PDB file of C-alpha atoms in Angstrom:
ATOM      1  CA  MET A   1      30.309  -7.888 -22.689  1.00 52.00           C
ATOM      2  CA  LYS A   2      27.424 -10.321 -22.195  1.00 63.00           C
ATOM      3  CA  GLU A   3      24.153  -9.611 -23.971  1.00 67.00           C
ATOM      4  CA  ASN A   4      22.319  -9.143 -20.690  1.00 77.00           C
ATOM      5  CA  ASP A   5      24.990  -6.721 -19.550  1.00 80.00           C
ATOM      6  CA  GLN A   6      24.435  -4.629 -22.653  1.00 82.00           C
ATOM      7  CA  TRP A   7      20.818  -4.176 -21.721  1.00 85.00           C
ATOM      8  CA  THR A   8      21.789  -3.420 -18.146  1.00 88.00           C
ATOM      9  CA  ALA A   9      24.326  -0.850 -19.365  1.00 85.00           C
ATOM     10  CA  LEU A  10      21.644   0.816 -21.467  1.00 83.00           C
ATOM     11  CA  PHE A  11      19.200   0.962 -18.568  1.00 87.00           C
ATOM     12  CA  GLN A  12      21.911   2.239 -16.231  1.00 86.00           C
ATOM     13  CA  GLU A  13      22.800   4.930 -18.751  1.00 84.00           C
ATOM     14  CA  VAL A  14      19.201   6.099 -18.864  1.00 84.00           C
ATOM     15  CA  GLY A  15      19.008   5.835 -15.078  1.00 87.00           C
ATOM     16  CA  ARG A  16      16.125   6.415 -12.724  1.00 90.00           C
ATOM     17  CA  HIS A  17      13.398   8.959 -13.294  1.00 90.00           C
ATOM     18  CA  LYS A  18      13.719  12.025 -11.120  1.00 92.00           C
ATOM     19  CA  ALA A  19      11.049  12.308  -8.465  1.00 92.00           C
ATOM     20  CA  PRO A  20       9.974  15.811  -7.405  1.00 92.00           C
ATOM     21  CA  ASP A  21      12.307  17.520  -4.926  1.00 92.00           C
ATOM     22  CA  ASP A  22       9.512  18.245  -2.479  1.00 92.00           C
ATOM     23  CA  LEU A  23       8.089  14.714  -2.449  1.00 93.00           C
ATOM     24  CA  GLU A  24       9.174  14.144   1.172  1.00 92.00           C
ATOM     25  CA  LEU A  25       7.288  17.253   2.264  1.00 92.00           C
ATOM     26  CA  ARG A  26       4.174  16.207   0.356  1.00 93.00           C
ATOM     27  CA  VAL A  27       4.241  12.756   1.955  1.00 93.00           C
ATOM     28  CA  VAL A  28       4.682  14.159   5.466  1.00 92.00           C
ATOM     29  CA  GLU A  29       1.940  16.694   4.841  1.00 91.00           C
ATOM     30  CA  ARG A  30      -0.471  13.965   3.736  1.00 91.00           C
ATOM     31  CA  ILE A  31       0.372  11.850   6.783  1.00 90.00           C
ATOM     32  CA  ARG A  32      -0.277  14.805   9.095  1.00 88.00           C
ATOM     33  CA  GLU A  33      -3.503  15.772   7.298  1.00 84.00           C
ATOM     34  CA  ARG A  34      -4.793  12.238   7.575  1.00 80.00           C
ATOM     35  CA  SER A  35      -3.925  12.089  11.277  1.00 74.00           C
ATOM     36  CA  SER A  36      -5.806  15.296  12.005  1.00 66.00           C
ATOM     37  CA  VAL A  37      -8.842  14.063  10.060  1.00 60.00           C
ATOM     38  CA  VAL A  38      -8.917  10.854  12.085  1.00 56.00           C
ATOM     39  CA  SER A  39      -8.456  12.639  15.396  1.00 54.00           C
ATOM     40  CA  ARG A  40     -11.407  14.909  14.598  1.00 53.00           C
ATOM     41  CA  THR A  41     -13.708  11.960  13.894  1.00 54.00           C
ATOM     42  CA  PRO A  42     -16.433  11.928  16.562  1.00 57.00           C
ATOM     43  CA  GLN A  43     -16.753   8.881  18.782  1.00 61.00           C
ATOM     44  CA  LEU A  44     -19.364   6.349  17.778  1.00 66.00           C
ATOM     45  CA  PHE A  45     -20.786   6.254  21.300  1.00 67.00           C
ATOM     46  CA  GLY A  46     -20.550   9.540  23.151  1.00 70.00           C
ATOM     47  CA  PRO A  47     -20.956  10.022  26.919  1.00 72.00           C
ATOM     48  CA  ARG A  48     -24.699  10.721  26.499  1.00 77.00           C
ATOM     49  CA  HIS A  49     -25.254   7.426  24.719  1.00 75.00           C
ATOM     50  CA  TRP A  50     -23.357   5.570  27.393  1.00 76.00           C
ATOM     51  CA  SER A  51     -25.380   7.292  30.160  1.00 79.00           C
ATOM     52  CA  LEU A  52     -28.639   6.383  28.424  1.00 80.00           C
ATOM     53  CA  ALA A  53     -27.483   2.782  27.961  1.00 76.00           C
ATOM     54  CA  ALA A  54     -26.503   2.597  31.642  1.00 77.00           C
ATOM     55  CA  ILE A  55     -29.920   3.962  32.737  1.00 81.00           C
ATOM     56  CA  LEU A  56     -31.717   1.476  30.491  1.00 76.00           C
ATOM     57  CA  PHE A  57     -29.619  -1.332  31.867  1.00 74.00           C
ATOM     58  CA  VAL A  58     -30.381  -0.322  35.443  1.00 77.00           C
ATOM     59  CA  VAL A  59     -34.106  -0.059  34.633  1.00 76.00           C
ATOM     60  CA  VAL A  60     -34.142  -3.499  33.018  1.00 71.00           C
ATOM     61  CA  ALA A  61     -32.145  -5.060  35.837  1.00 71.00           C
ATOM     62  CA  ALA A  62     -34.283  -3.340  38.489  1.00 73.00           C
ATOM     63  CA  SER A  63     -37.554  -4.357  36.866  1.00 69.00           C
ATOM     64  CA  GLY A  64     -36.243  -7.898  36.565  1.00 67.00           C
ATOM     65  CA  TRP A  65     -35.362  -7.871  40.243  1.00 68.00           C
ATOM     66  CA  LEU A  66     -38.557  -6.166  41.429  1.00 70.00           C
ATOM     67  CA  PHE A  67     -40.967  -7.947  39.090  1.00 65.00           C
ATOM     68  CA  PRO A  68     -39.332 -11.252  38.324  1.00 59.00           C
ATOM     69  CA  GLY A  69     -42.626 -13.027  37.836  1.00 56.00           C
ATOM     70  CA  ARG A  70     -43.232 -11.193  34.574  1.00 53.00           C
ATOM     71  CA  MET A  71     -40.019 -12.547  33.160  1.00 52.00           C
ATOM     72  CA  HIS A  72     -39.644 -16.082  34.335  1.00 54.00           C
ATOM     73  CA  GLY A  73     -42.310 -16.719  36.901  1.00 51.00           C
ATOM     74  CA  THR A  74     -40.296 -16.323  40.077  1.00 52.00           C
ATOM     75  CA  THR A  75     -41.822 -14.977  43.277  1.00 52.00           C
ATOM     76  CA  PRO A  76     -42.195 -11.151  43.605  1.00 53.00           C
ATOM     77  CA  ILE A  77     -39.422  -9.471  45.563  1.00 52.00           C
ATOM     78  CA  LEU A  78     -41.577  -8.157  48.425  1.00 53.00           C
ATOM     79  CA  ARG A  79     -42.612 -11.688  49.341  1.00 56.00           C
ATOM     80  CA  THR A  80     -39.051 -13.008  49.081  1.00 56.00           C
ATOM     81  CA  VAL A  81     -37.813 -10.352  51.537  1.00 56.00           C
ATOM     82  CA  THR A  82     -40.427 -11.383  54.082  1.00 57.00           C
ATOM     83  CA  ASP A  83     -39.867 -15.105  53.757  1.00 61.00           C
ATOM     84  CA  GLY A  84     -36.047 -14.659  53.867  1.00 59.00           C
ATOM     85  CA  SER A  85     -35.294 -16.203  50.456  1.00 62.00           C
ATOM     86  CA  TRP A  86     -34.244 -12.951  48.747  1.00 60.00           C
ATOM     87  CA  GLY A  87     -30.595 -14.035  48.484  1.00 62.00           C
ATOM     88  CA  HIS A  88     -31.608 -17.038  46.427  1.00 64.00           C
ATOM     89  CA  GLN A  89     -34.024 -14.853  44.482  1.00 64.00           C
ATOM     90  CA  LEU A  90     -31.247 -12.351  43.664  1.00 65.00           C
ATOM     91  CA  LEU A  91     -29.134 -15.123  42.180  1.00 65.00           C
ATOM     92  CA  GLU A  92     -32.043 -16.158  40.016  1.00 69.00           C
ATOM     93  CA  VAL A  93     -32.552 -12.581  38.814  1.00 67.00           C
ATOM     94  CA  ILE A  94     -28.875 -12.115  38.038  1.00 66.00           C
ATOM     95  CA  SER A  95     -28.882 -15.322  36.068  1.00 66.00           C
ATOM     96  CA  SER A  96     -32.137 -14.481  34.284  1.00 72.00           C
ATOM     97  CA  PRO A  97     -32.077 -14.214  30.445  1.00 76.00           C
ATOM     98  CA  TRP A  98     -32.824 -10.496  30.646  1.00 76.00           C
ATOM     99  CA  ALA A  99     -29.905  -9.717  32.909  1.00 74.00           C
ATOM    100  CA  LEU A 100     -27.565 -11.967  30.961  1.00 75.00           C
ATOM    101  CA  ALA A 101     -28.674 -10.504  27.627  1.00 81.00           C
ATOM    102  CA  GLY A 102     -28.257  -6.988  29.017  1.00 78.00           C
ATOM    103  CA  CYS A 103     -24.750  -7.790  30.210  1.00 77.00           C
ATOM    104  CA  ALA A 104     -23.881  -9.424  26.896  1.00 80.00           C
ATOM    105  CA  VAL A 105     -25.067  -6.424  24.878  1.00 84.00           C
ATOM    106  CA  THR A 106     -23.179  -4.045  27.161  1.00 79.00           C
ATOM    107  CA  LEU A 107     -20.054  -6.148  26.821  1.00 79.00           C
ATOM    108  CA  VAL A 108     -20.353  -6.214  23.027  1.00 86.00           C
ATOM    109  CA  LEU A 109     -20.810  -2.439  22.899  1.00 82.00           C
ATOM    110  CA  LEU A 110     -17.831  -1.905  25.201  1.00 78.00           C
ATOM    111  CA  LEU A 111     -15.641  -4.155  23.078  1.00 80.00           C
ATOM    112  CA  LEU A 112     -16.823  -2.475  19.878  1.00 83.00           C
ATOM    113  CA  ASP A 113     -16.107   0.948  21.300  1.00 79.00           C
ATOM    114  CA  ARG A 114     -12.685  -0.178  22.497  1.00 74.00           C
ATOM    115  CA  ALA A 115     -11.862  -1.717  19.102  1.00 76.00           C
ATOM    116  CA  LEU A 116     -12.923   1.422  17.253  1.00 75.00           C
ATOM    117  CA  SER A 117     -10.986   3.727  19.545  1.00 70.00           C
ATOM    118  CA  LYS A 118      -7.923   1.480  19.224  1.00 66.00           C
ATOM    119  CA  ARG A 119      -8.233   1.543  15.433  1.00 65.00           C
ATOM    120  CA  GLY A 120      -8.486   5.314  15.503  1.00 58.00           C
ATOM    121  CA  HIS A 121      -5.391   5.462  17.696  1.00 54.00           C
ATOM    122  CA  LEU A 122      -3.436   3.313  15.258  1.00 52.00           C
ATOM    123  CA  LEU A 123      -4.453   5.540  12.377  1.00 50.00           C
ATOM    124  CA  ILE A 124      -3.366   8.608  14.283  1.00 47.00           C
ATOM    125  CA  ARG A 125       0.001   7.014  14.922  1.00 46.00           C
ATOM    126  CA  GLY A 126      -0.116   6.090  11.207  1.00 41.00           C
TER     127      GLY A 126
ATOM    128  CA  MET B   1      23.443   5.810   8.244  1.00 72.00           C
ATOM    129  CA  GLU B   2      22.239   2.273   7.508  1.00 85.00           C
ATOM    130  CA  ASP B   3      18.629   1.631   6.492  1.00 85.00           C
ATOM    131  CA  LEU B   4      17.873  -0.410   9.605  1.00 87.00           C
ATOM    132  CA  ALA B   5      19.023   2.383  11.917  1.00 90.00           C
ATOM    133  CA  ILE B   6      16.895   4.923  10.045  1.00 91.00           C
ATOM    134  CA  ILE B   7      13.916   2.561  10.083  1.00 92.00           C
ATOM    135  CA  ALA B   8      14.266   2.115  13.852  1.00 90.00           C
ATOM    136  CA  LEU B   9      14.189   5.889  14.307  1.00 91.00           C
ATOM    137  CA  ALA B  10      11.256   6.279  11.920  1.00 91.00           C
ATOM    138  CA  ARG B  11       9.339   3.594  13.821  1.00 89.00           C
ATOM    139  CA  SER B  12       9.754   5.570  17.011  1.00 89.00           C
ATOM    140  CA  GLY B  13       8.018   8.501  15.320  1.00 87.00           C
ATOM    141  CA  ASP B  14      11.033  10.446  14.086  1.00 90.00           C
ATOM    142  CA  MET B  15       9.686  12.158  10.964  1.00 91.00           C
ATOM    143  CA  ASN B  16      13.126  13.413   9.968  1.00 92.00           C
ATOM    144  CA  ALA B  17      14.323   9.822   9.797  1.00 92.00           C
ATOM    145  CA  PHE B  18      11.292   8.908   7.731  1.00 93.00           C
ATOM    146  CA  CYS B  19      12.027  11.821   5.378  1.00 93.00           C
ATOM    147  CA  THR B  20      15.565  10.485   4.973  1.00 93.00           C
ATOM    148  CA  LEU B  21      14.113   7.137   3.910  1.00 93.00           C
ATOM    149  CA  VAL B  22      11.798   8.830   1.432  1.00 94.00           C
ATOM    150  CA  ALA B  23      14.640  10.908   0.021  1.00 94.00           C
ATOM    151  CA  ARG B  24      16.818   7.817  -0.331  1.00 95.00           C
ATOM    152  CA  TYR B  25      14.272   5.718  -2.210  1.00 95.00           C
ATOM    153  CA  LYS B  26      11.931   8.186  -3.879  1.00 95.00           C
ATOM    154  CA  HIS B  27      13.633   8.025  -7.292  1.00 96.00           C
ATOM    155  CA  MET B  28      13.543   4.231  -7.274  1.00 95.00           C
ATOM    156  CA  VAL B  29       9.836   4.157  -6.417  1.00 95.00           C
ATOM    157  CA  PHE B  30       9.014   6.971  -8.802  1.00 96.00           C
ATOM    158  CA  THR B  31      10.803   5.208 -11.657  1.00 95.00           C
ATOM    159  CA  VAL B  32       8.791   2.019 -11.352  1.00 94.00           C
ATOM    160  CA  ALA B  33       5.562   3.990 -10.845  1.00 94.00           C
ATOM    161  CA  ASN B  34       6.268   6.101 -13.910  1.00 93.00           C
ATOM    162  CA  ARG B  35       7.227   3.095 -16.028  1.00 91.00           C
ATOM    163  CA  VAL B  36       4.000   1.359 -15.057  1.00 92.00           C
ATOM    164  CA  LEU B  37       1.633   4.334 -15.202  1.00 91.00           C
ATOM    165  CA  ARG B  38       3.312   6.416 -17.941  1.00 88.00           C
ATOM    166  CA  ASP B  39       1.958   9.561 -16.454  1.00 89.00           C
ATOM    167  CA  GLN B  40       4.060  11.943 -14.397  1.00 90.00           C
ATOM    168  CA  LEU B  41       1.264  13.153 -12.139  1.00 91.00           C
ATOM    169  CA  ASP B  42      -0.187   9.706 -11.535  1.00 92.00           C
ATOM    170  CA  ALA B  43       3.301   8.404 -10.789  1.00 94.00           C
ATOM    171  CA  GLU B  44       3.872  11.201  -8.266  1.00 94.00           C
ATOM    172  CA  GLU B  45       0.557  10.370  -6.609  1.00 94.00           C
ATOM    173  CA  VAL B  46       1.356   6.667  -6.462  1.00 95.00           C
ATOM    174  CA  THR B  47       4.848   7.383  -5.101  1.00 96.00           C
ATOM    175  CA  GLN B  48       3.299   9.374  -2.276  1.00 95.00           C
ATOM    176  CA  ASP B  49       0.787   6.571  -1.635  1.00 95.00           C
ATOM    177  CA  VAL B  50       3.625   4.063  -1.481  1.00 96.00           C
ATOM    178  CA  PHE B  51       5.519   6.024   1.163  1.00 96.00           C
ATOM    179  CA  ILE B  52       2.370   6.547   3.216  1.00 95.00           C
ATOM    180  CA  LYS B  53       1.841   2.769   3.132  1.00 94.00           C
ATOM    181  CA  ILE B  54       5.476   2.306   4.128  1.00 95.00           C
ATOM    182  CA  HIS B  55       4.940   4.669   7.051  1.00 93.00           C
ATOM    183  CA  ASP B  56       1.876   2.678   8.136  1.00 91.00           C
ATOM    184  CA  LYS B  57       3.526  -0.713   7.734  1.00 91.00           C
ATOM    185  CA  LEU B  58       6.999   0.077   9.021  1.00 90.00           C
ATOM    186  CA  ASN B  59       6.410  -2.161  12.047  1.00 88.00           C
ATOM    187  CA  GLU B  60       5.764  -5.076   9.695  1.00 88.00           C
ATOM    188  CA  PHE B  61       9.288  -4.899   8.292  1.00 89.00           C
ATOM    189  CA  HIS B  62      11.402  -7.192  10.450  1.00 83.00           C
ATOM    190  CA  GLY B  63      14.667  -6.808   8.595  1.00 80.00           C
ATOM    191  CA  SER B  64      14.878 -10.434   7.490  1.00 82.00           C
ATOM    192  CA  GLY B  65      15.115  -9.354   3.840  1.00 86.00           C
ATOM    193  CA  LYS B  66      16.365  -6.250   2.079  1.00 90.00           C
ATOM    194  CA  PHE B  67      14.362  -3.110   2.785  1.00 92.00           C
ATOM    195  CA  SER B  68      14.561  -2.143  -0.883  1.00 91.00           C
ATOM    196  CA  THR B  69      12.934  -5.451  -1.920  1.00 92.00           C
ATOM    197  CA  TRP B  70      10.130  -4.960   0.587  1.00 93.00           C
ATOM    198  CA  LEU B  71       9.671  -1.375  -0.553  1.00 94.00           C
ATOM    199  CA  TYR B  72       9.765  -2.391  -4.203  1.00 94.00           C
ATOM    200  CA  SER B  73       7.122  -5.007  -3.542  1.00 94.00           C
ATOM    201  CA  ILE B  74       4.734  -2.382  -2.139  1.00 95.00           C
ATOM    202  CA  ALA B  75       5.613   0.061  -4.921  1.00 95.00           C
ATOM    203  CA  TYR B  76       5.037  -2.490  -7.665  1.00 94.00           C
ATOM    204  CA  ARG B  77       1.679  -3.627  -6.271  1.00 94.00           C
ATOM    205  CA  THR B  78       0.461  -0.093  -5.671  1.00 95.00           C
ATOM    206  CA  ALA B  79       1.422   0.959  -9.198  1.00 94.00           C
ATOM    207  CA  ILE B  80      -0.173  -2.107 -10.784  1.00 93.00           C
ATOM    208  CA  SER B  81      -3.381  -1.526  -8.793  1.00 92.00           C
ATOM    209  CA  ALA B  82      -3.415   2.106  -9.898  1.00 92.00           C
ATOM    210  CA  VAL B  83      -2.936   1.209 -13.549  1.00 89.00           C
ATOM    211  CA  ARG B  84      -5.723  -1.377 -13.324  1.00 88.00           C
ATOM    212  CA  ARG B  85      -8.015   1.253 -11.841  1.00 83.00           C
ATOM    213  CA  LYS B  86      -7.167   3.501 -14.756  1.00 79.00           C
ATOM    214  CA  ARG B  87      -7.788   0.558 -17.077  1.00 61.00           C
ATOM    215  CA  THR B  88      -4.873   1.585 -19.221  1.00 48.00           C
ATOM    216  CA  VAL B  89      -4.638  -0.585 -22.260  1.00 47.00           C
ATOM    217  CA  ALA B  90      -1.183  -1.724 -23.201  1.00 47.00           C
ATOM    218  CA  ILE B  91      -0.173  -0.456 -26.611  1.00 43.00           C
ATOM    219  CA  SER B  92       0.695  -3.118 -29.119  1.00 43.00           C
ATOM    220  CA  LEU B  93       3.503  -2.863 -31.636  1.00 41.00           C
ATOM    221  CA  ASP B  94       1.005  -2.253 -34.376  1.00 42.00           C
ATOM    222  CA  ASP B  95      -0.667   0.553 -32.508  1.00 42.00           C
ATOM    223  CA  PRO B  96      -0.587   3.846 -34.471  1.00 39.00           C
ATOM    224  CA  GLN B  97       0.845   5.641 -31.421  1.00 46.00           C
ATOM    225  CA  VAL B  98       4.006   3.594 -31.716  1.00 42.00           C
ATOM    226  CA  ALA B  99       4.338   4.572 -35.339  1.00 41.00           C
ATOM    227  CA  ASP B 100       3.972   8.223 -34.265  1.00 44.00           C
ATOM    228  CA  VAL B 101       6.755   7.786 -31.751  1.00 38.00           C
ATOM    229  CA  ALA B 102       8.990   6.224 -34.375  1.00 39.00           C
ATOM    230  CA  ALA B 103       8.247   9.013 -36.842  1.00 44.00           C
ATOM    231  CA  GLU B 104       8.970  11.629 -34.229  1.00 44.00           C
ATOM    232  CA  MET B 105      12.265   9.998 -33.371  1.00 40.00           C
ATOM    233  CA  SER B 106      13.399   9.658 -36.964  1.00 45.00           C
ATOM    234  CA  GLY B 107      12.970  13.414 -37.399  1.00 46.00           C
ATOM    235  CA  LEU B 108      15.541  14.183 -34.727  1.00 46.00           C
ATOM    236  CA  ASP B 109      19.063  15.129 -35.751  1.00 45.00           C
ATOM    237  CA  HIS B 110      20.619  13.607 -32.675  1.00 46.00           C
ATOM    238  CA  MET B 111      19.204  10.423 -31.425  1.00 54.00           C
ATOM    239  CA  ASP B 112      18.333  10.763 -27.807  1.00 68.00           C
ATOM    240  CA  ARG B 113      18.871   7.315 -26.483  1.00 72.00           C
ATOM    241  CA  ASN B 114      17.091   8.017 -23.240  1.00 78.00           C
ATOM    242  CA  LEU B 115      13.987   9.313 -24.915  1.00 79.00           C
ATOM    243  CA  ILE B 116      13.956   6.440 -27.368  1.00 80.00           C
ATOM    244  CA  LEU B 117      14.269   3.869 -24.616  1.00 83.00           C
ATOM    245  CA  GLU B 118      11.531   5.541 -22.592  1.00 84.00           C
ATOM    246  CA  ASN B 119       9.238   5.613 -25.608  1.00 83.00           C
ATOM    247  CA  ALA B 120       9.992   2.004 -26.363  1.00 85.00           C
ATOM    248  CA  MET B 121       9.382   1.067 -22.723  1.00 89.00           C
ATOM    249  CA  ALA B 122       6.030   2.799 -22.892  1.00 87.00           C
ATOM    250  CA  THR B 123       4.904   0.289 -25.489  1.00 87.00           C
ATOM    251  CA  LEU B 124       5.358  -2.625 -23.110  1.00 90.00           C
ATOM    252  CA  PRO B 125       2.651  -3.885 -20.796  1.00 91.00           C
ATOM    253  CA  PRO B 126       3.073  -2.184 -17.382  1.00 91.00           C
ATOM    254  CA  GLU B 127       4.078  -5.400 -15.599  1.00 92.00           C
ATOM    255  CA  ASP B 128       6.761  -6.169 -18.166  1.00 92.00           C
ATOM    256  CA  ALA B 129       8.144  -2.615 -18.057  1.00 92.00           C
ATOM    257  CA  ALA B 130       8.412  -2.879 -14.279  1.00 93.00           C
ATOM    258  CA  ILE B 131      10.133  -6.257 -14.444  1.00 94.00           C
ATOM    259  CA  LEU B 132      12.673  -5.023 -16.991  1.00 93.00           C
ATOM    260  CA  THR B 133      13.370  -2.004 -14.785  1.00 93.00           C
ATOM    261  CA  MET B 134      13.876  -4.186 -11.727  1.00 94.00           C
ATOM    262  CA  TYR B 135      16.195  -6.544 -13.560  1.00 93.00           C
ATOM    263  CA  HIS B 136      18.315  -4.162 -15.605  1.00 92.00           C
ATOM    264  CA  LEU B 137      18.159  -0.865 -13.741  1.00 92.00           C
ATOM    265  CA  GLU B 138      17.901  -1.994 -10.126  1.00 92.00           C
ATOM    266  CA  GLU B 139      19.879  -5.162 -10.909  1.00 91.00           C
ATOM    267  CA  MET B 140      17.565  -7.333  -8.866  1.00 93.00           C
ATOM    268  CA  SER B 141      17.835 -11.093  -9.192  1.00 93.00           C
ATOM    269  CA  VAL B 142      15.043 -13.184 -10.687  1.00 94.00           C
ATOM    270  CA  GLN B 143      14.336 -14.490  -7.178  1.00 93.00           C
ATOM    271  CA  GLU B 144      13.968 -10.957  -5.828  1.00 93.00           C
ATOM    272  CA  ILE B 145      11.591 -10.121  -8.669  1.00 94.00           C
ATOM    273  CA  VAL B 146       9.598 -13.231  -7.783  1.00 94.00           C
ATOM    274  CA  THR B 147       9.354 -11.933  -4.201  1.00 92.00           C
ATOM    275  CA  VAL B 148       8.292  -8.486  -5.341  1.00 92.00           C
ATOM    276  CA  THR B 149       5.761  -9.462  -7.983  1.00 92.00           C
ATOM    277  CA  GLY B 150       4.491 -12.819  -6.824  1.00 92.00           C
ATOM    278  CA  ILE B 151       5.004 -14.117 -10.360  1.00 91.00           C
ATOM    279  CA  GLY B 152       6.775 -17.489 -10.788  1.00 92.00           C
ATOM    280  CA  ALA B 153      10.479 -17.558 -11.665  1.00 92.00           C
ATOM    281  CA  SER B 154       9.943 -19.187 -15.058  1.00 92.00           C
ATOM    282  CA  ASN B 155       7.255 -16.643 -15.882  1.00 92.00           C
ATOM    283  CA  VAL B 156       9.579 -13.792 -14.908  1.00 93.00           C
ATOM    284  CA  LYS B 157      12.235 -15.189 -17.260  1.00 93.00           C
ATOM    285  CA  VAL B 158       9.713 -15.508 -20.068  1.00 92.00           C
ATOM    286  CA  LYS B 159       8.541 -11.953 -19.511  1.00 92.00           C
ATOM    287  CA  LEU B 160      12.131 -10.673 -19.508  1.00 92.00           C
ATOM    288  CA  HIS B 161      12.922 -12.473 -22.727  1.00 91.00           C
ATOM    289  CA  ARG B 162       9.713 -11.388 -24.431  1.00 91.00           C
ATOM    290  CA  SER B 163      10.112  -7.760 -23.317  1.00 91.00           C
ATOM    291  CA  ARG B 164      13.706  -7.563 -24.512  1.00 89.00           C
ATOM    292  CA  LYS B 165      12.667  -9.026 -27.839  1.00 88.00           C
ATOM    293  CA  ARG B 166       9.909  -6.484 -28.140  1.00 89.00           C
ATOM    294  CA  LEU B 167      12.121  -3.591 -27.073  1.00 86.00           C
ATOM    295  CA  SER B 168      14.777  -4.701 -29.472  1.00 85.00           C
ATOM    296  CA  ALA B 169      12.300  -4.692 -32.364  1.00 86.00           C
ATOM    297  CA  ILE B 170      11.172  -1.176 -31.536  1.00 84.00           C
ATOM    298  CA  LEU B 171      14.668   0.142 -31.020  1.00 80.00           C
ATOM    299  CA  HIS B 172      15.797  -1.371 -34.317  1.00 79.00           C
ATOM    300  CA  GLN B 173      12.853   0.263 -35.983  1.00 79.00           C
ATOM    301  CA  GLN B 174      13.727   3.635 -34.513  1.00 73.00           C
ATOM    302  CA  LEU B 175      17.454   3.479 -34.893  1.00 68.00           C
ATOM    303  CA  LYS B 176      17.854   2.052 -38.339  1.00 63.00           C
ATOM    304  CA  SER B 177      20.996   4.037 -38.968  1.00 49.00           C
ATOM    305  CA  GLU B 178      22.621   3.024 -35.723  1.00 52.00           C
ATOM    306  CA  VAL B 179      24.135  -0.370 -35.233  1.00 46.00           C
ATOM    307  CA  TRP B 180      22.459  -2.082 -32.367  1.00 50.00           C
ATOM    308  CA  THR B 181      24.265  -5.043 -30.990  1.00 50.00           C
ATOM    309  CA  LEU B 182      21.657  -5.731 -28.392  1.00 55.00           C
ATOM    310  CA  THR B 183      20.086  -9.102 -28.719  1.00 53.00           C
ATOM    311  CA  THR B 184      17.090 -10.625 -27.109  1.00 54.00           C
ATOM    312  CA  ASP B 185      18.813 -13.655 -25.635  1.00 51.00           C
ATOM    313  CA  GLY B 186      19.782 -14.139 -22.031  1.00 50.00           C
TER     314      GLY B 186
END
């Protein structure tokens, strides 16, 4: 018998340590507990927050459209309607820094919310 | 049923299949955890952690290698992390606790080989005890141990040689009356 084999024989004779009989149940229980904890975690942005954010966005966009002069010096909306250039004015408002920043922030929040909810879903699946 | 078939079922959410996997490998994982941590309760905790990780990462196992090697890799790393958190200090040969173990063993009428080996193993650094277990108990190749531990092949061989030498010294010390033919070479 080779020297290495002698060691192997000794280790084989001693064998593995016996894990508890109910280990499977404990593992499954922990997985289920963890899943329920994750599923109870409240959303970062609830419906109220989203409603408030939407209202703020509308207010900012509306004020930018109605009072564009305060933001980037364009002509007030009432005059643009009368002189027929409101279509051009609308494009300017949409492309204003305020509107773009508002859209960007909304997009970031949406992506963050989506990422967090996806992460939570993965944890639930575990 | 083959591992891959059980894994496929477990991936689809079949908890019974996952329990079958746990039942099949729990002793293997528990052994390495216990050899590294030297504490029954901690080893049980780590074994559970390992299988929860396995459950989470089951989709990452593509079947290119052996499932047991992949599982062992997670078990080894989890156990080593746990022992580092505990900051367990490896006991040296000159440590008084080893002398206590030897004294306790010499008082026994019948030498319990298992107990002696376990006590001797407990004097090794956790990493070395795990590597010896992988090599001699699980009969893993040096290359598989390299995959599991991330340690280089030459280093694994050095650790095996050094651990056997150390074990041999302790076993000789404890079993003076018994003829040990085990050597440290190989």
